[in-house]
mmCIF file of C-alpha atoms in Angstrom:
data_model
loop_
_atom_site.group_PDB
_atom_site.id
_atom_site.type_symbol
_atom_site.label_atom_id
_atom_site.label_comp_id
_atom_site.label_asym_id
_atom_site.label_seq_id
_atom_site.Cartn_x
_atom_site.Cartn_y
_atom_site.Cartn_z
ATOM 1 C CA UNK A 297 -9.920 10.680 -17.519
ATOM 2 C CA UNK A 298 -7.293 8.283 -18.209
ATOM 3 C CA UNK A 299 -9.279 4.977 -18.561
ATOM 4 C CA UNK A 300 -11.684 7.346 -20.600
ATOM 5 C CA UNK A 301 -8.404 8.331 -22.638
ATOM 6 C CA UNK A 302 -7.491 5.095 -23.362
ATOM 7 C CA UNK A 303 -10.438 3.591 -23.941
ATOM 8 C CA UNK A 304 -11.268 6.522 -27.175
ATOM 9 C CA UNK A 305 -7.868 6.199 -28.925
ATOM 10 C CA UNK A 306 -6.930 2.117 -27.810
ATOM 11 C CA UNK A 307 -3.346 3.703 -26.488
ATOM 12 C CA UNK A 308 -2.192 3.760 -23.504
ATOM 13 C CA UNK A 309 -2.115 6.637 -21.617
ATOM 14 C CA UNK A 310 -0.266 8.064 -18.387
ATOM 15 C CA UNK A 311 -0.241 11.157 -15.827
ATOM 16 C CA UNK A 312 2.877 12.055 -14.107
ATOM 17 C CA UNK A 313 1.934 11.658 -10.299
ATOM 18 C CA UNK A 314 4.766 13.165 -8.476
ATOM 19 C CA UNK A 315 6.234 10.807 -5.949
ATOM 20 C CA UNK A 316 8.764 13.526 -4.910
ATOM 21 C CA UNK A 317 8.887 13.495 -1.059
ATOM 22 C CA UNK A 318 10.297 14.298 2.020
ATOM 23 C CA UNK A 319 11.618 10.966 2.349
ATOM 24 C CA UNK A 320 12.446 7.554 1.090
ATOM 25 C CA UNK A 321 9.371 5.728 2.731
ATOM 26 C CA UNK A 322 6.714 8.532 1.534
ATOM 27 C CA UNK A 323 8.273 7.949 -2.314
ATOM 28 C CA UNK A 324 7.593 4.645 -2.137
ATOM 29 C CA UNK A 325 3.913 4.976 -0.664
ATOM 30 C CA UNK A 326 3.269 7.354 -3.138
ATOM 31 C CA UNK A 327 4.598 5.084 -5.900
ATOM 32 C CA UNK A 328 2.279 2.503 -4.090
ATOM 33 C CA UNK A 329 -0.819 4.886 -4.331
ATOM 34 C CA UNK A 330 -0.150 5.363 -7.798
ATOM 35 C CA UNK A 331 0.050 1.930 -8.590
ATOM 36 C CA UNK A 332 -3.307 1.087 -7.018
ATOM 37 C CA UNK A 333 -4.753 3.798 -9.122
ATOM 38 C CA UNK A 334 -3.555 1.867 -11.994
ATOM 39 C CA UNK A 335 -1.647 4.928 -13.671
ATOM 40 C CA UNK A 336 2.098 3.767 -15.303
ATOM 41 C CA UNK A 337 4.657 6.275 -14.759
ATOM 42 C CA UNK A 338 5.526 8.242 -11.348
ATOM 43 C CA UNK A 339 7.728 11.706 -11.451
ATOM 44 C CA UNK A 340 10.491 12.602 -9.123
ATOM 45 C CA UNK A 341 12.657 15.517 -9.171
ATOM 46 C CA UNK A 342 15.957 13.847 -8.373
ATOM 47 C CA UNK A 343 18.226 16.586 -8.097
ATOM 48 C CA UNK A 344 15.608 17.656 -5.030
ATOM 49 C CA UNK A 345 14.899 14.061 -3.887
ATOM 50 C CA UNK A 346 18.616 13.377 -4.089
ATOM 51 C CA UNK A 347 20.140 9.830 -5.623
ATOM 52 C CA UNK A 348 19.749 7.685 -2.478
ATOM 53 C CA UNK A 349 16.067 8.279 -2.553
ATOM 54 C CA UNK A 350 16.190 8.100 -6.229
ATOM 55 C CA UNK A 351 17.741 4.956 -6.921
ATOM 56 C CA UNK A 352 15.433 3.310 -3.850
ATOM 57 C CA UNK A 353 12.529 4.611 -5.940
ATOM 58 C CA UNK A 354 13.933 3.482 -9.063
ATOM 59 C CA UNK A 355 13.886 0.326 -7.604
ATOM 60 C CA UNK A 356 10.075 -0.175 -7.025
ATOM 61 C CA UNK A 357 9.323 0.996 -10.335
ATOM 62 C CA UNK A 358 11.541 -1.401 -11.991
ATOM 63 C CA UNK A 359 10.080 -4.336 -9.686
ATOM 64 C CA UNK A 360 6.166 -3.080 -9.989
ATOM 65 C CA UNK A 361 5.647 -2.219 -13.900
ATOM 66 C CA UNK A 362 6.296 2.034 -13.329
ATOM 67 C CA UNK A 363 7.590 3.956 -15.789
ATOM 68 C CA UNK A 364 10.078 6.623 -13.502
ATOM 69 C CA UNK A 365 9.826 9.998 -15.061
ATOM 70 C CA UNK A 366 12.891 12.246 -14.159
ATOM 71 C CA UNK A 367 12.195 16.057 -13.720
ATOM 72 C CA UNK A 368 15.644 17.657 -13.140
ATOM 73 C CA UNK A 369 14.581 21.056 -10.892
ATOM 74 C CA UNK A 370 17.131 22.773 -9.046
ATOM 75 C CA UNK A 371 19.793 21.811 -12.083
ATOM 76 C CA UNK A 372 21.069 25.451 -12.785
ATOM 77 C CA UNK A 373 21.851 25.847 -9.322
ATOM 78 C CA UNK A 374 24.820 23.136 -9.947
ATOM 79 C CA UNK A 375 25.104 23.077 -13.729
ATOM 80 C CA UNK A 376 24.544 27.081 -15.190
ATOM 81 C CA UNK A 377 27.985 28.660 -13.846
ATOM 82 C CA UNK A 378 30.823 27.813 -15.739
ATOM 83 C CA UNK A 379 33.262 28.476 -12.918
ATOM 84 C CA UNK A 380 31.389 26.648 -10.492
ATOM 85 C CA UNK A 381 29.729 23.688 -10.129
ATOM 86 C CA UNK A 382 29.310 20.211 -12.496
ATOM 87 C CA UNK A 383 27.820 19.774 -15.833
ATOM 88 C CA UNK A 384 24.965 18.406 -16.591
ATOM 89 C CA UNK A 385 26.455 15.621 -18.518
ATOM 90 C CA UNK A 386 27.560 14.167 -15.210
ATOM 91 C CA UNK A 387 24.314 14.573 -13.598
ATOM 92 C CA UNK A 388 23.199 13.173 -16.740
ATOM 93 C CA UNK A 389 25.660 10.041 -15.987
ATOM 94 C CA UNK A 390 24.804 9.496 -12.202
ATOM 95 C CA UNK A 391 20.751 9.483 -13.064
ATOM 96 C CA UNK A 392 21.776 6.524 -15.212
ATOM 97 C CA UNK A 393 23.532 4.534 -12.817
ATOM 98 C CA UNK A 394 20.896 5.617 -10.074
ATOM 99 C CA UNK A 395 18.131 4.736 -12.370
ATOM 100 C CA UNK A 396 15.049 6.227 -14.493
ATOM 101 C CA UNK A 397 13.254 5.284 -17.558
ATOM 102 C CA UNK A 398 13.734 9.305 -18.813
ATOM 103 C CA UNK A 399 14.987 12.534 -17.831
ATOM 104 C CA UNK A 400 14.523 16.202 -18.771
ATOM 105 C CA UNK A 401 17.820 17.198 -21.122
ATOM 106 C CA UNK A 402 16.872 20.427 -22.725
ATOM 107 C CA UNK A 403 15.312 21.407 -26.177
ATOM 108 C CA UNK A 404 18.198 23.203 -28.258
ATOM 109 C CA UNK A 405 15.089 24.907 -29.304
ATOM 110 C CA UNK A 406 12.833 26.309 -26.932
ATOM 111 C CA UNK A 407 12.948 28.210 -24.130
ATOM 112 C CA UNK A 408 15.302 25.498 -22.419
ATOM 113 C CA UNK A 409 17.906 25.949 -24.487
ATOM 114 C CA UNK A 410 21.459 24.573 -25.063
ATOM 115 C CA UNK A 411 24.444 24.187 -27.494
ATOM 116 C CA UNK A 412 23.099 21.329 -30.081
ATOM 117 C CA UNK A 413 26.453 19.385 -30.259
ATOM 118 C CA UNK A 414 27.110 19.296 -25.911
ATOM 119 C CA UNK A 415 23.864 18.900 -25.791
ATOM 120 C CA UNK A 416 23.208 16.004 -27.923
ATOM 121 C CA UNK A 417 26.742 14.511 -26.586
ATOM 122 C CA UNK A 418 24.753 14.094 -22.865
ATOM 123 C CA UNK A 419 21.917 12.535 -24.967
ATOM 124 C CA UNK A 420 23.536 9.986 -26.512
ATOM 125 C CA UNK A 421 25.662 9.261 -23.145
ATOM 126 C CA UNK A 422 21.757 8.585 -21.479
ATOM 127 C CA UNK A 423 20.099 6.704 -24.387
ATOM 128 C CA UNK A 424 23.401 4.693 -26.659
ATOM 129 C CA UNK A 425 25.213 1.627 -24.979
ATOM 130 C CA UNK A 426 28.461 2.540 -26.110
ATOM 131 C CA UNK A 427 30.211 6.171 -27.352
ATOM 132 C CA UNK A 428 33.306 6.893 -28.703
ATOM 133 C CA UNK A 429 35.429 9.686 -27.318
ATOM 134 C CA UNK A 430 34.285 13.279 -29.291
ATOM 135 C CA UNK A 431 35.716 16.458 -27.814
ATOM 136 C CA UNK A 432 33.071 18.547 -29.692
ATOM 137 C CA UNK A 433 30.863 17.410 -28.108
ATOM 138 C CA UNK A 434 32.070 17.034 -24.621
ATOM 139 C CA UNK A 435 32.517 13.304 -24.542
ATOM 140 C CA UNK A 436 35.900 13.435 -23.640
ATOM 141 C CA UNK A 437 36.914 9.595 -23.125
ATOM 142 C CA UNK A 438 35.222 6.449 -24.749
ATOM 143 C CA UNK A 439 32.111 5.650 -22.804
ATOM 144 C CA UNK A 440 31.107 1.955 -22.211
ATOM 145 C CA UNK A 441 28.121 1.189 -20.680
ATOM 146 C CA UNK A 442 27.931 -2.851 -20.564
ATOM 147 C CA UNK A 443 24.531 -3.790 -19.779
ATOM 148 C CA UNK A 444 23.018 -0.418 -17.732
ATOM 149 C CA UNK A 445 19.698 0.555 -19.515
ATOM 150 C CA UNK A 446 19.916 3.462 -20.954
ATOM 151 C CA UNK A 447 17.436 6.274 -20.162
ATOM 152 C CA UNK A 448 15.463 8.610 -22.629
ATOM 153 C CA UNK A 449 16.220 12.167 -23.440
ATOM 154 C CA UNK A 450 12.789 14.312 -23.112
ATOM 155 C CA UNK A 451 12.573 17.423 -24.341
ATOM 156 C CA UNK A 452 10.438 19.919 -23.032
ATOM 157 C CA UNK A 453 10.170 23.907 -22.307
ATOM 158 C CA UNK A 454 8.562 26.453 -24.707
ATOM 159 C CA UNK A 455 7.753 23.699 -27.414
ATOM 160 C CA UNK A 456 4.951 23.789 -29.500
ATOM 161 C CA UNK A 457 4.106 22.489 -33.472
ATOM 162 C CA UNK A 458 7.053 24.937 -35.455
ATOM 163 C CA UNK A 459 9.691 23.581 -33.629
ATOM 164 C CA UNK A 460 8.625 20.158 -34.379
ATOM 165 C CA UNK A 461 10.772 19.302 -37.153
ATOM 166 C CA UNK A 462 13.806 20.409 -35.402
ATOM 167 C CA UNK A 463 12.933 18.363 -32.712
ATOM 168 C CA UNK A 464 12.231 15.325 -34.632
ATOM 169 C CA UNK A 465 15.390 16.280 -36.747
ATOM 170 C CA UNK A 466 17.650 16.379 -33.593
ATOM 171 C CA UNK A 467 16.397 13.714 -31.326
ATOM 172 C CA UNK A 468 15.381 11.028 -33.276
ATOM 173 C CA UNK A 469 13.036 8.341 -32.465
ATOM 174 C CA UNK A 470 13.746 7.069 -28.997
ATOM 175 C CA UNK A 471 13.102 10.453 -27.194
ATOM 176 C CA UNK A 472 10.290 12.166 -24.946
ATOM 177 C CA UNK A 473 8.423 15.052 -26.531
ATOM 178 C CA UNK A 474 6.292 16.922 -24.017
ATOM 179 C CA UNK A 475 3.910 19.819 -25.087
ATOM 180 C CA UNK A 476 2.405 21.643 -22.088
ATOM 181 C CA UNK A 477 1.972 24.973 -22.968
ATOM 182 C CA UNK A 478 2.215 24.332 -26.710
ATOM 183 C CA UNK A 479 -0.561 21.704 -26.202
ATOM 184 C CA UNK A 480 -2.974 23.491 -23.270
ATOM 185 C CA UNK A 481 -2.288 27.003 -24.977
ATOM 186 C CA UNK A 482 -4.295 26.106 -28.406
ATOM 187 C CA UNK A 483 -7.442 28.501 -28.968
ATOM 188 C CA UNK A 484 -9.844 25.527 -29.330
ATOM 189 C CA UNK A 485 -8.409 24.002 -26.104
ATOM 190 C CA UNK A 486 -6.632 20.501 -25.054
ATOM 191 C CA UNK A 487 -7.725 18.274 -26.986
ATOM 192 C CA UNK A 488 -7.422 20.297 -30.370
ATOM 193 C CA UNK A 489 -4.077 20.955 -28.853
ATOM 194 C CA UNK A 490 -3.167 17.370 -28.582
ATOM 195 C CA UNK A 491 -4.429 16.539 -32.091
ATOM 196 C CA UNK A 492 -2.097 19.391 -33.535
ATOM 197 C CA UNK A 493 1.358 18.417 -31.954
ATOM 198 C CA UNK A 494 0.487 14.687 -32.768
ATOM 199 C CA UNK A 495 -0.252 15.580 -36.441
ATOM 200 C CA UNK A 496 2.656 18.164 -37.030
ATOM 201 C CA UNK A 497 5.087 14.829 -35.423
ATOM 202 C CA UNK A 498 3.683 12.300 -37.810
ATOM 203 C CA UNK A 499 3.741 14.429 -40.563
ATOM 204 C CA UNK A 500 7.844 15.032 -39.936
ATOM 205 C CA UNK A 501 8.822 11.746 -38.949
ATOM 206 C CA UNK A 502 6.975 10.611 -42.335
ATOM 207 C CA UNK A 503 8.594 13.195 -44.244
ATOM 208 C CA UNK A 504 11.364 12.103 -42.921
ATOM 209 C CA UNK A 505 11.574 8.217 -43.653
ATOM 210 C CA UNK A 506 10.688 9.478 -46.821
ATOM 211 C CA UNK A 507 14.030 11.213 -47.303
ATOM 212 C CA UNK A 508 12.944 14.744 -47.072
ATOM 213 C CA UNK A 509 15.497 16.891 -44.732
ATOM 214 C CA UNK A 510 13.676 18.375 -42.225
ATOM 215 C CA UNK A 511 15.929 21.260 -41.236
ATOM 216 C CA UNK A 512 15.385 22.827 -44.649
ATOM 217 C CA UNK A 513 11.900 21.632 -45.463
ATOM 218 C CA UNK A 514 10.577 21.564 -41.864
ATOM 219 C CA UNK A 515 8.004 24.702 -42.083
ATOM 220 C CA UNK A 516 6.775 23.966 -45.723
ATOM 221 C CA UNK A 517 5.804 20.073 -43.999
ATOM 222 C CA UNK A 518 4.358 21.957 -41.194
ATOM 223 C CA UNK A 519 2.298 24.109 -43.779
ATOM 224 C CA UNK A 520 1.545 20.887 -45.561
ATOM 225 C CA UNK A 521 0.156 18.796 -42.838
ATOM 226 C CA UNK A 522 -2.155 21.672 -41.976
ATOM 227 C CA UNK A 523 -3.986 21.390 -45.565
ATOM 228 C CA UNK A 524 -5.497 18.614 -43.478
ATOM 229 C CA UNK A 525 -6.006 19.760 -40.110
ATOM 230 C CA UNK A 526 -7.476 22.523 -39.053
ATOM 231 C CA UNK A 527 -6.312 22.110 -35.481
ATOM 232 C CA UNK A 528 -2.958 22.372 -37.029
ATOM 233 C CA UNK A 529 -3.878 25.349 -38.620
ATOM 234 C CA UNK A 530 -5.210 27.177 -35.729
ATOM 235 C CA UNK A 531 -2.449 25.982 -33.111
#
């Protein structure tokens, strides 16, 4: 399906095969299995998987050509109570340093949601190389990250085609959008799904180079789009 995939639409195209495991040598034979299957990009759940096994998976991505998708489960166990606990935006920090490509940070819309301004502070502490100190939104010392990659936010929970302006609106172009029920839960299936989300993003992300604000305008571009796209309309 993904050869098939790639070979329609001439992009490439990835599954998430989970190389969360009990331990650090079954990671890295799944990454190994994955690799010989000729898919890109790996998962692991790091907060599960913990950041020794993390960072030695990290590794063999980085050295092999995988992409290292980070899922963040078990996160509101640490990060939810406010007397208890660490914030994300340090877990944010350590994945980082321990390494990833890009991690699960929330939505501000969605189901998965979170406090735009904290929430785009940990997103700019993954993705930018250097931050200045802003107490509003929880960076609270100057942040200099040298050479360490950065990772990309993704955003993903509850998404689906309205929301898309926001999300283009809030996190920008280097970011992870994933639709899974907003994409499997169209009438007309999957692939009408697909074609929906991917015209409803295009559409914003042209309205917006051409100057149009998408936090005001966002469902009239939505509505817009759709003149053209009846999967649109149906999603």
């Amino acid at each position: 399906a993904l050869f098939k995939a790639q070979a329609e639409t001439g992009e490439i195209k990835g599954h998430y095969l989970d190389a969360t495991a009990g331990t650090c040598e079954d990671m890295v034979e799944r990454a190994v299995f994955a690799r010989e299957l000729g898919v890109p990009i790996v998962v692991h759940d790091y907060m599960a998987g913990g950041f020794t096994a993390n960072t030695t998976l990290a590794h063999y991505c980085r050295d092999n050509g995988l992409l290292l998708h980070i899922h963040r489960a078990m996160h509101a166990v640490i990060d939810r109570q406010k007397n208890h606990g660490m914030h994300f935006r340090v877990l944010a920090k350590a994945l980082r340093m321990s390494g990833g490509d890009h991690i699960h940070a929330g939505t501000v819309v969605g189901k998965l949601e979170g406090e735009r301004d904290i929430t785009l502070g940990f997103v700019d502490l993954l993705r930018d190389d250097f931050i200045e100190k802003d107490r509003s939104r929880g960076i609270y010392f100057t942040q200099d990250w040298v050479s360490l990659p950065g990772v990309l936010p993704v955003a993903s929970g509850g998404i689906h085609v309205w929301h898309m302006p926001a999300l283009a609106e809030i996190f920008g172009d280097d970011s992870v959008l994933q639709f899974g029920g907003g994409t499997l839960g169209h009438p007309w299936g999957n692939a009408p799904g697909a074609v929906a989300n991917r015209v409803a993003l295009e559409a914003c992300v042209q309205a917006r180079n051409e100057g149009r604000d998408l936090a005001r305008e966002g469902n009239e571009i939505i509505r817009e789009a759709a003149k053209w796209s009846p999967e649109l309309v149906s999603a």
